[in-house]
Amino acid sequence: MDYDVIIVGSGAGGGTAAWQLAKSGKRVLLIERGRLLDNPETVQDEMKMLIDRIAHDDRRIEINNRLAQLYISGIVGGGTSIYGAALLRPSPDDFHPGKHYSKYLPNHLWDWPFDYETLQPYYDQAEDLYHVAGNHKDAAPHIGHRSSPYSQPAPELEPINQKLAQTLTDEGIQPFHLPLGIDWTICLHCPTCPGYGCPNESRASSWKCCIKPAVEHHNLEIWLETEAKKFKSDSSGKIKSLNVKKRPSGEEVEVRANIYIVSCGAIGSPLLLLQSGIKDRSDQLGRNYMYHAGALAVGIFKKPTGAAEKFIKQLGWTDDYFGTRSFDHKLGYVQALPVPGPLSIKAEAPVPIPTSLAKFLYSRSLAFAGAVEDLPMPENRITVGRGGQISLSHRFHSYDIYRARFIFKRLQRFLKKAGAMFVAGATAEKDDLHTAHQVGTCRFGQNAEFSVLDANCRMHGAENLFVIDGSFMPTSLGVGPALTIIANSLRVSNYIIRENL
Ligand SMILES: Cc1cc2nc3c(=O)[nH]c(=O)nc-3n(C[C@H](O)[C@H](O)[C@H](O)COP(=O)(O)OP(=O)(O)OC[C@H]3O[C@@H](n4cnc5c(N)ncnc54)[C@H](O)[C@@H]3O)c2cc1C
Ligand code: SF4
């Protein structure tokens, strides 16, 4: 064999596994379709990053019957190279979604094969590996907590956030410091953070925390700008080799290993498996695509908020995670977000506006986003057509939309209380392209009738094939998925090492 393990995709799942497996002494090859984007000026340029979207996967796919490019990362480090690094633990109850959804869905669509406790030690390791800064004693109701301090404390709240925190407290809400994978000793506190690259690697990406050190100190080889095209398997389902294409030259190469790990994201992974003609008894491969319903609300204030000059994404709250006194439905977490820059404000404005007005609005805005755990539905799926055309169909369940509209009103109310003159924004039902939190398309489970992967993320019926990106998740959780993907990747890598596969 050329390698012990071949991993495809270098994001939260793949990059983390590459580190853990190479550190154990295995010879690992990591294959990544994208390139390295590390020019400090380029990665902070709003036109290049948010309008031209040079860091995003460049494949145009047919989404709900129109051709478009999705807002998912397509560079080394995957989503972690442009994410917000808000690394929160979910609620232990997120692993038993039937408590909330059994009315809407059959049991086999939401069942997790283990409890929160199984992942708990890996959450600790994941937080340390991605140097999360936070305050472990913050109240943060309902979600999981660390029992020991984080490796760094969260920095003090900016004055504007101290005021917002007071408004929330007056409303009976317990705001907390968002746990962020940011090295605060070197962070430049830029107003632009999620959606952009980090100019000095303060933000914890799989590239910085896992891949680079594993290439330097362990047995990891990485091929950038190389696209995995097709697995070849024998009649028993065992994978024999992988065909890849070096994108700049077009050269095709066949590589072999004992173990193959697919981690191309919840769209890329089912795509590669479907294109390889891999059999899936459950017919769930590519289905149950989720990316969080929810809402984004932007308040416009009379005076400058500071959001145009510095990093203000510091606050979150989880008091409404399972609904409120008057709204007894599961929702998710809420967090501050950086305000979109002037070019994005202009691009999104319903009517043409001058740059001066866009800059004025930028300086007077504050934004909050609320997540709503969306339901897994088999008809929300990725498929490959006869001519190789990639298609994605997705509609939120009416129950998702109902809850997202509630959270939008709640955010509007809060921003008005905090002094906003008016509040703009929308619920996720209007947007099928911003799919940052995509999960679900290779769900894991105990029963091969209803799941693509077993509880160790090994594909049922393919003894040497694992999938470890966000696609393993049967439900989308009430928090961002990155920490859970990283923790699960550590768990599965440990299994591969322990079993000497
Ligand atoms: C702007 C933004 C902000 C976000 N903020 C947060 C946040 O604050 N908190 C949070 O929890 N989550 C956040 N996320 C989501 C988080 O980044 C993702 O959930 C996570 O990165 C997904 O990990 P993954 O391993 O599933 O896939 P990815 O990280 O998407 O990695 C997949 C990789 O596979 C590569 N690939 C795809 N197909 C192929 C192929 N055929 N051959 C070779 N390589 C291939 C891709 O180029 C990519 O690098 C954010 C995402 C974005 C885009
Ligand atoms: S705010 Fe800090 S972590 Fe974010 S992009 Fe700037 S330097 Fe990097």
XYZ file of C-alpha atoms and ligand atoms in Angstrom:
562
model
C 0.000 0.000 0.000
C 1.107 3.567 -0.730
C -0.238 4.806 2.647
C -1.860 3.503 5.835
C -4.674 6.043 5.554
C -5.914 8.333 2.783
C -8.136 11.207 3.906
C -10.116 13.267 1.405
C -10.977 16.817 2.547
C -8.979 18.930 4.987
C -11.730 20.724 6.966
C -12.903 20.298 10.550
C -13.316 16.518 10.207
C -10.497 15.593 7.791
C -7.823 18.005 9.068
C -8.369 16.881 12.665
C -8.197 13.183 11.757
C -5.015 13.818 9.733
C -3.369 15.212 12.876
C -4.506 12.453 15.205
C -3.636 9.590 12.827
C -0.276 10.968 11.689
C 0.657 11.642 15.330
C 0.015 7.967 16.086
C 2.708 6.987 13.556
C 0.483 6.149 10.587
C 1.549 7.173 7.075
C -1.240 9.520 6.031
C -2.039 11.205 2.706
C -4.457 14.154 2.842
C -6.109 15.141 -0.431
C -7.633 18.608 -0.730
C -9.438 20.067 -3.727
C -8.701 23.674 -2.746
C -5.567 25.747 -2.412
C -3.891 27.575 0.434
C -5.156 31.152 0.760
C -2.824 32.999 3.087
C -2.039 36.439 1.674
C -3.010 38.709 4.626
C -4.355 41.445 2.331
C -6.344 39.143 0.064
C -8.012 37.290 2.934
C -9.303 40.550 4.434
C -10.539 42.064 1.155
C -14.346 42.311 1.200
C -14.660 42.326 -2.602
C -12.511 39.220 -3.045
C -13.818 37.269 -0.059
C -17.528 38.110 0.159
C -18.488 39.273 -3.335
C -16.119 37.317 -5.666
C -16.007 34.505 -3.045
C -12.549 33.258 -3.966
C -12.441 31.006 -0.882
C -15.668 29.194 -1.756
C -16.103 25.897 -3.550
C -16.151 26.923 -7.231
C -18.498 24.147 -8.404
C -21.830 25.442 -9.668
C -24.632 23.145 -8.723
C -28.303 23.042 -9.549
C -30.009 24.141 -6.361
C -33.787 24.023 -6.280
C -33.738 24.073 -10.097
C -31.352 26.972 -10.678
C -27.568 27.001 -11.141
C -25.640 28.639 -8.291
C -22.468 28.576 -6.207
C -22.947 27.738 -2.530
C -21.394 29.628 0.384
C -19.206 26.699 1.491
C -15.480 26.810 1.830
C -13.318 25.285 -0.922
C -9.803 25.958 0.385
C -7.398 24.051 2.615
C -8.821 23.931 6.130
C -12.342 23.818 4.677
C -14.904 25.729 6.701
C -12.418 26.303 9.526
C -10.340 28.597 7.289
C -13.162 31.147 7.076
C -15.440 30.310 9.996
C -16.405 32.335 13.060
C -14.731 29.825 15.430
C -17.671 29.950 17.883
C -17.014 26.479 19.309
C -19.951 25.581 21.540
C -20.953 22.226 22.979
C -24.498 21.116 22.186
C -27.037 20.150 24.834
C -27.009 16.537 26.106
C -30.677 16.591 25.048
C -29.661 17.230 21.423
C -28.661 13.566 21.318
C -32.278 12.565 22.051
C -34.146 14.691 19.524
C -37.202 12.442 19.630
C -38.225 14.184 22.852
C -39.086 17.172 20.703
C -39.725 15.866 17.206
C -41.396 12.458 17.488
C -44.671 14.151 16.528
C -43.192 15.251 13.209
C -40.811 12.464 12.153
C -40.367 8.700 12.504
C -37.805 7.564 15.094
C -35.281 6.212 12.564
C -34.723 9.715 11.144
C -33.498 11.362 14.324
C -31.939 8.653 16.451
C -28.296 9.115 17.612
C -26.404 5.877 18.359
C -24.824 7.309 21.529
C -25.269 9.914 24.288
C -23.513 13.212 24.910
C -21.341 11.416 27.507
C -19.630 9.399 24.735
C -18.334 12.600 23.132
C -17.646 14.486 26.364
C -13.906 13.599 26.696
C -13.411 14.431 23.018
C -15.036 17.841 23.486
C -12.350 18.583 26.106
C -9.608 17.500 23.680
C -11.158 19.390 20.764
C -11.347 22.619 22.800
C -7.686 22.267 23.776
C -6.535 21.415 20.239
C -8.398 24.437 18.768
C -7.262 26.644 21.744
C -10.781 27.756 22.639
C -10.980 30.812 24.907
C -13.999 31.016 27.197
C -15.238 31.120 30.767
C -16.281 27.647 31.857
C -18.362 28.976 34.752
C -20.607 31.160 32.539
C -24.243 30.129 33.077
C -25.092 29.196 29.413
C -28.223 27.204 30.321
C -29.071 23.868 28.654
C -25.835 23.305 26.673
C -22.863 21.130 27.692
C -20.083 22.630 29.824
C -16.413 21.976 30.481
C -15.626 21.010 34.037
C -12.165 22.667 33.993
C -11.064 26.128 32.786
C -10.473 26.664 29.053
C -6.848 27.023 27.966
C -7.405 30.820 27.813
C -10.061 33.041 29.410
C -12.396 35.066 27.181
C -11.270 38.692 26.821
C -13.249 41.451 28.535
C -16.431 42.582 26.837
C -16.203 45.687 24.651
C -18.179 48.649 26.114
C -21.010 48.167 23.577
C -21.299 44.519 24.617
C -21.343 45.429 28.294
C -24.423 47.580 27.537
C -26.040 44.817 25.476
C -25.334 42.286 28.223
C -27.076 44.601 30.716
C -30.126 44.907 28.429
C -30.283 41.113 28.153
C -29.919 40.670 31.904
C -32.767 43.166 32.426
C -34.846 40.945 30.130
C -34.132 37.935 32.339
C -31.606 36.409 29.919
C -28.142 35.171 30.988
C -25.690 36.244 28.266
C -22.263 34.609 28.180
C -18.889 35.088 26.519
C -18.955 33.092 23.295
C -16.280 30.384 23.496
C -14.083 31.242 20.501
C -11.149 29.374 18.957
C -9.046 32.524 18.814
C -5.578 33.123 20.224
C -6.228 36.424 21.986
C -2.532 37.043 22.638
C -2.012 37.802 18.924
C -5.537 38.533 17.583
C -5.836 41.883 15.778
C -9.507 42.341 16.815
C -10.560 43.073 13.219
C -14.228 43.860 12.514
C -14.013 41.326 9.688
C -13.644 37.802 10.976
C -16.183 35.132 9.902
C -16.309 34.819 6.120
C -12.762 36.189 5.850
C -9.386 34.511 6.244
C -7.372 35.310 9.353
C -4.358 37.515 8.444
C -2.052 36.152 11.152
C -3.412 32.709 12.083
C -4.903 33.867 15.390
C -8.028 31.921 14.539
C -7.918 28.169 15.098
C -8.257 26.390 11.759
C -7.567 22.738 10.980
C -4.700 24.030 8.816
C -3.067 25.878 11.693
C -3.829 23.513 14.605
C -3.582 20.137 12.877
C -2.300 19.944 9.299
C 0.732 22.234 9.426
C 2.143 20.702 12.647
C 1.460 17.164 11.378
C 3.289 17.868 8.088
C 6.210 19.403 10.024
C 6.490 16.844 12.842
C 4.652 13.673 11.830
C 4.055 11.403 8.879
C 1.490 13.528 6.991
C 1.716 14.324 3.282
C -0.775 16.755 1.728
C -1.719 17.147 -1.931
C -3.380 20.498 -2.518
C -5.526 21.392 -5.554
C -6.204 17.689 -6.006
C -9.750 16.447 -6.432
C -10.815 12.936 -5.430
C -12.860 11.601 -8.345
C -13.743 7.956 -7.805
C -13.220 4.995 -5.486
C -12.705 1.543 -6.931
C -14.011 -1.353 -4.825
C -14.117 -5.132 -5.077
C -17.253 -7.300 -5.065
C -17.265 -7.443 -1.240
C -17.471 -3.629 -1.061
C -13.858 -3.193 0.131
C -12.196 -0.094 -1.351
C -9.164 -0.963 -3.480
C -7.975 2.448 -4.676
C -8.886 6.086 -5.225
C -8.570 8.037 -8.459
C -7.609 11.678 -8.031
C -7.042 14.524 -10.444
C -4.362 17.180 -9.951
C -6.361 20.257 -10.881
C -3.634 22.562 -12.279
C -2.174 19.935 -14.671
C -5.194 17.662 -15.186
C -2.975 14.646 -14.399
C -4.879 11.639 -13.016
C -3.308 9.393 -10.365
C -4.470 6.227 -8.616
C -3.553 5.932 -4.908
C -3.962 3.069 -2.437
C -4.218 2.682 1.328
C -5.516 0.297 3.974
C -8.111 2.773 5.209
C -9.961 5.537 3.319
C -11.605 8.454 5.122
C -14.031 10.720 3.285
C -14.410 14.192 4.768
C -15.488 16.462 1.915
C -18.323 18.163 3.812
C -21.995 17.245 3.830
C -22.340 18.005 0.121
C -18.935 16.864 -1.137
C -18.906 13.488 0.652
C -22.184 12.003 -0.628
C -21.218 13.378 -4.025
C -17.931 11.458 -4.113
C -19.601 8.282 -2.839
C -22.467 8.539 -5.328
C -20.054 9.286 -8.192
C -18.115 6.159 -7.194
C -21.267 4.038 -7.448
C -20.915 2.876 -3.831
C -23.907 0.843 -2.692
C -25.963 2.051 0.257
C -28.606 -0.357 1.464
C -30.546 2.235 3.437
C -31.066 4.625 0.492
C -30.200 7.455 2.937
C -26.939 8.446 1.180
C -27.194 12.095 0.106
C -30.505 12.581 1.956
C -31.504 14.536 5.103
C -29.406 17.570 4.182
C -29.696 20.205 6.951
C -28.023 23.564 7.585
C -29.997 25.239 10.405
C -33.090 27.287 10.018
C -33.005 30.490 12.026
C -32.764 34.198 11.556
C -30.360 37.088 11.155
C -31.401 40.478 12.595
C -29.437 43.693 12.059
C -30.298 46.696 14.251
C -29.529 50.228 13.048
C -28.593 52.589 15.885
C -28.433 56.395 16.098
C -24.781 56.467 17.143
C -21.794 54.479 15.827
C -21.703 51.052 17.458
C -17.994 50.330 16.961
C -18.843 47.303 14.782
C -17.068 48.907 11.791
C -13.787 49.312 13.709
C -13.299 46.324 15.955
C -14.224 42.782 16.831
C -17.567 42.835 18.634
C -18.711 39.231 18.199
C -18.486 38.348 21.877
C -21.941 37.549 23.251
C -24.220 34.546 23.074
C -27.204 33.155 24.954
C -28.951 29.816 25.240
C -31.863 30.618 27.582
C -34.326 30.024 24.714
C -32.666 26.781 23.575
C -35.788 24.749 24.325
C -38.241 27.574 23.760
C -39.692 30.182 26.087
C -42.531 30.214 28.606
C -45.011 31.219 25.905
C -43.395 29.270 23.022
C -42.804 25.660 23.965
C -40.726 24.550 20.956
C -37.066 23.676 20.609
C -34.984 26.477 19.057
C -31.199 26.756 19.538
C -28.528 29.290 20.512
C -28.217 32.987 19.708
C -24.963 34.820 19.029
C -23.624 38.214 18.024
C -22.240 38.443 14.489
C -20.030 40.988 12.751
C -22.018 43.336 10.564
C -21.716 42.757 6.796
C -19.324 45.292 5.209
C -20.408 48.256 3.014
C -20.040 46.320 -0.265
C -22.255 43.531 1.050
C -24.815 46.052 2.359
C -24.931 47.623 -1.115
C -25.220 44.226 -2.797
C -28.048 43.081 -0.505
C -29.991 46.387 -0.446
C -33.471 46.050 -2.019
C -32.851 49.294 -3.984
C -29.554 50.810 -5.220
C -27.885 52.895 -2.490
C -24.769 55.113 -2.584
C -21.533 53.884 -0.951
C -21.695 56.744 1.583
C -25.052 55.459 2.878
C -23.758 51.867 2.986
C -20.767 53.043 5.060
C -23.068 55.048 7.359
C -25.295 51.998 7.961
C -22.235 49.809 8.509
C -20.939 52.044 11.280
C -24.326 52.113 13.051
C -25.252 48.439 12.944
C -25.233 45.484 15.288
C -26.155 41.978 14.185
C -27.426 38.868 15.978
C -28.184 35.430 14.576
C -30.408 32.775 16.107
C -30.117 29.117 15.124
C -33.070 26.755 14.916
C -32.374 23.038 14.726
C -33.966 22.015 11.413
C -35.613 18.650 10.874
C -33.943 15.929 8.791
C -36.133 15.172 5.779
C -35.208 12.463 3.236
C -36.436 14.560 0.302
C -33.815 17.234 1.078
C -31.021 15.616 -0.838
C -28.028 15.826 -3.125
C -28.052 13.779 -6.340
C -25.839 13.285 -9.393
C -27.657 13.343 -12.724
C -26.830 11.262 -15.803
C -24.502 13.855 -17.316
C -22.737 14.296 -13.956
C -24.842 17.367 -13.063
C -24.873 17.897 -9.275
C -28.294 18.815 -7.895
C -29.430 19.846 -4.449
C -33.084 20.013 -3.449
C -34.023 21.594 -0.160
C -37.115 23.019 1.520
C -37.424 23.673 5.238
C -40.210 21.855 7.073
C -43.075 24.204 7.988
C -42.197 23.542 11.650
C -38.664 24.919 11.013
C -40.095 28.060 9.443
C -42.581 28.525 12.284
C -39.752 28.445 14.848
C -37.376 30.594 12.760
C -40.023 33.323 12.493
C -40.432 33.268 16.247
C -36.694 33.687 16.853
C -36.549 36.562 14.343
C -39.258 38.431 16.281
C -37.403 37.741 19.517
C -34.160 39.196 18.074
C -36.047 42.204 16.702
C -37.563 42.854 20.119
C -34.210 42.569 21.863
C -32.419 44.921 19.414
C -35.205 47.506 19.798
C -34.916 47.278 23.597
C -31.178 47.851 23.175
C -31.939 51.114 21.324
C -32.087 50.185 17.622
C -34.146 52.646 15.546
C -35.165 49.853 13.229
C -34.236 46.251 12.606
C -33.666 44.612 9.218
C -32.978 40.954 8.497
C -34.615 37.734 7.455
C -35.243 34.126 8.348
C -33.259 31.346 6.659
C -36.288 30.203 4.642
C -35.448 32.945 2.115
C -31.898 31.718 1.583
C -30.785 28.343 0.235
C -27.199 29.393 -0.607
C -25.739 30.303 2.832
C -25.214 26.718 3.835
C -22.346 27.171 6.316
C -23.688 24.630 8.851
C -24.397 21.814 6.371
C -24.738 18.330 7.917
C -26.695 15.086 7.737
C -26.252 13.454 4.325
C -24.466 10.251 5.495
C -26.281 9.766 8.808
C -24.810 7.265 11.265
C -26.781 4.769 13.336
C -26.963 1.262 14.706
C -29.273 -0.095 12.018
C -28.019 -0.517 8.437
C -31.649 -0.336 7.241
C -31.825 3.331 8.173
C -28.270 4.663 8.257
C -25.324 5.015 5.883
C -22.617 4.647 8.569
C -22.310 2.577 11.722
C -21.733 4.164 15.137
C -17.968 4.419 14.388
C -18.679 6.241 11.121
C -17.634 3.230 9.053
C -19.803 2.775 5.987
C -22.125 -0.209 6.397
C -20.893 -2.898 4.006
C -17.513 -1.284 3.234
C -14.996 -2.469 5.816
C -12.228 0.078 5.070
C -14.284 3.237 4.368
C -15.134 5.931 6.962
C -16.934 9.294 6.679
C -16.127 11.864 9.359
C -17.270 15.318 8.258
C -20.562 16.890 9.313
C -22.529 14.502 7.140
C -22.493 11.828 9.900
C -24.884 13.852 12.084
C -28.493 12.577 12.160
C -29.762 15.971 13.407
C -28.300 19.454 13.188
C -28.065 20.343 16.934
C -28.961 23.728 18.422
C -25.381 25.077 18.149
C -22.856 25.395 15.306
C -21.572 21.949 14.269
C -17.789 22.530 14.136
C -16.840 21.478 17.688
C -18.950 18.316 17.418
C -17.376 17.444 14.047
C -13.883 17.941 15.510
C -14.695 15.918 18.662
C -16.216 13.091 16.617
C -13.220 13.066 14.279
C -10.940 12.567 17.310
C -13.217 9.757 18.527
C -13.227 7.919 15.183
C -9.474 8.395 14.684
C -8.888 6.892 18.139
C -11.055 3.932 17.154
C -8.959 3.373 13.997
C -5.744 3.557 16.032
C -7.065 1.365 18.872
C -8.329 -1.334 16.513
C -5.051 -1.170 14.577
C -6.932 -0.854 11.279
C -18.420 31.746 7.027
C -18.585 30.548 7.916
C -18.689 30.728 9.297
C -18.851 29.622 10.133
N -18.840 29.807 11.488
C -18.969 28.746 12.321
C -18.910 28.920 13.723
O -18.659 30.023 14.223
N -19.103 27.819 14.508
C -19.340 26.572 13.978
O -19.536 25.613 14.746
N -19.349 26.383 12.640
C -19.164 27.428 11.811
N -19.147 27.241 10.450
C -19.337 25.878 9.947
C -18.066 25.047 10.036
O -16.996 25.715 9.437
C -18.356 23.720 9.344
O -19.417 23.089 10.035
C -17.171 22.766 9.338
O -16.018 23.352 8.801
C -17.565 21.549 8.513
O -16.529 20.621 8.582
P -16.472 19.390 7.574
O -15.304 18.590 7.933
O -17.825 18.784 7.543
O -16.293 20.033 6.117
P -15.446 21.256 5.574
O -14.795 21.988 6.689
O -16.361 22.020 4.675
O -14.293 20.570 4.719
C -14.525 19.880 3.516
C -13.264 19.977 2.669
O -13.318 19.001 1.641
C -12.793 19.561 0.442
N -13.329 18.758 -0.672
C -14.618 18.689 -1.095
N -14.732 17.799 -2.113
C -13.490 17.305 -2.353
C -12.967 16.350 -3.278
N -13.752 15.693 -4.137
N -11.627 16.103 -3.258
C -10.801 16.735 -2.373
N -11.265 17.643 -1.459
C -12.587 17.915 -1.441
C -13.279 20.996 0.490
O -12.512 21.831 -0.375
C -13.098 21.324 1.970
O -11.803 21.830 2.247
C -18.952 28.320 9.587
C -18.822 28.126 8.207
C -18.633 29.228 7.371
C -18.478 28.992 5.877
S -10.374 39.101 14.569
Fe -8.521 37.931 15.199
S -9.090 35.831 14.689
Fe -10.517 37.130 13.542
S -9.570 37.466 11.539
Fe -8.878 39.172 12.860
S -6.926 38.476 13.728
Fe -7.963 36.661 12.929
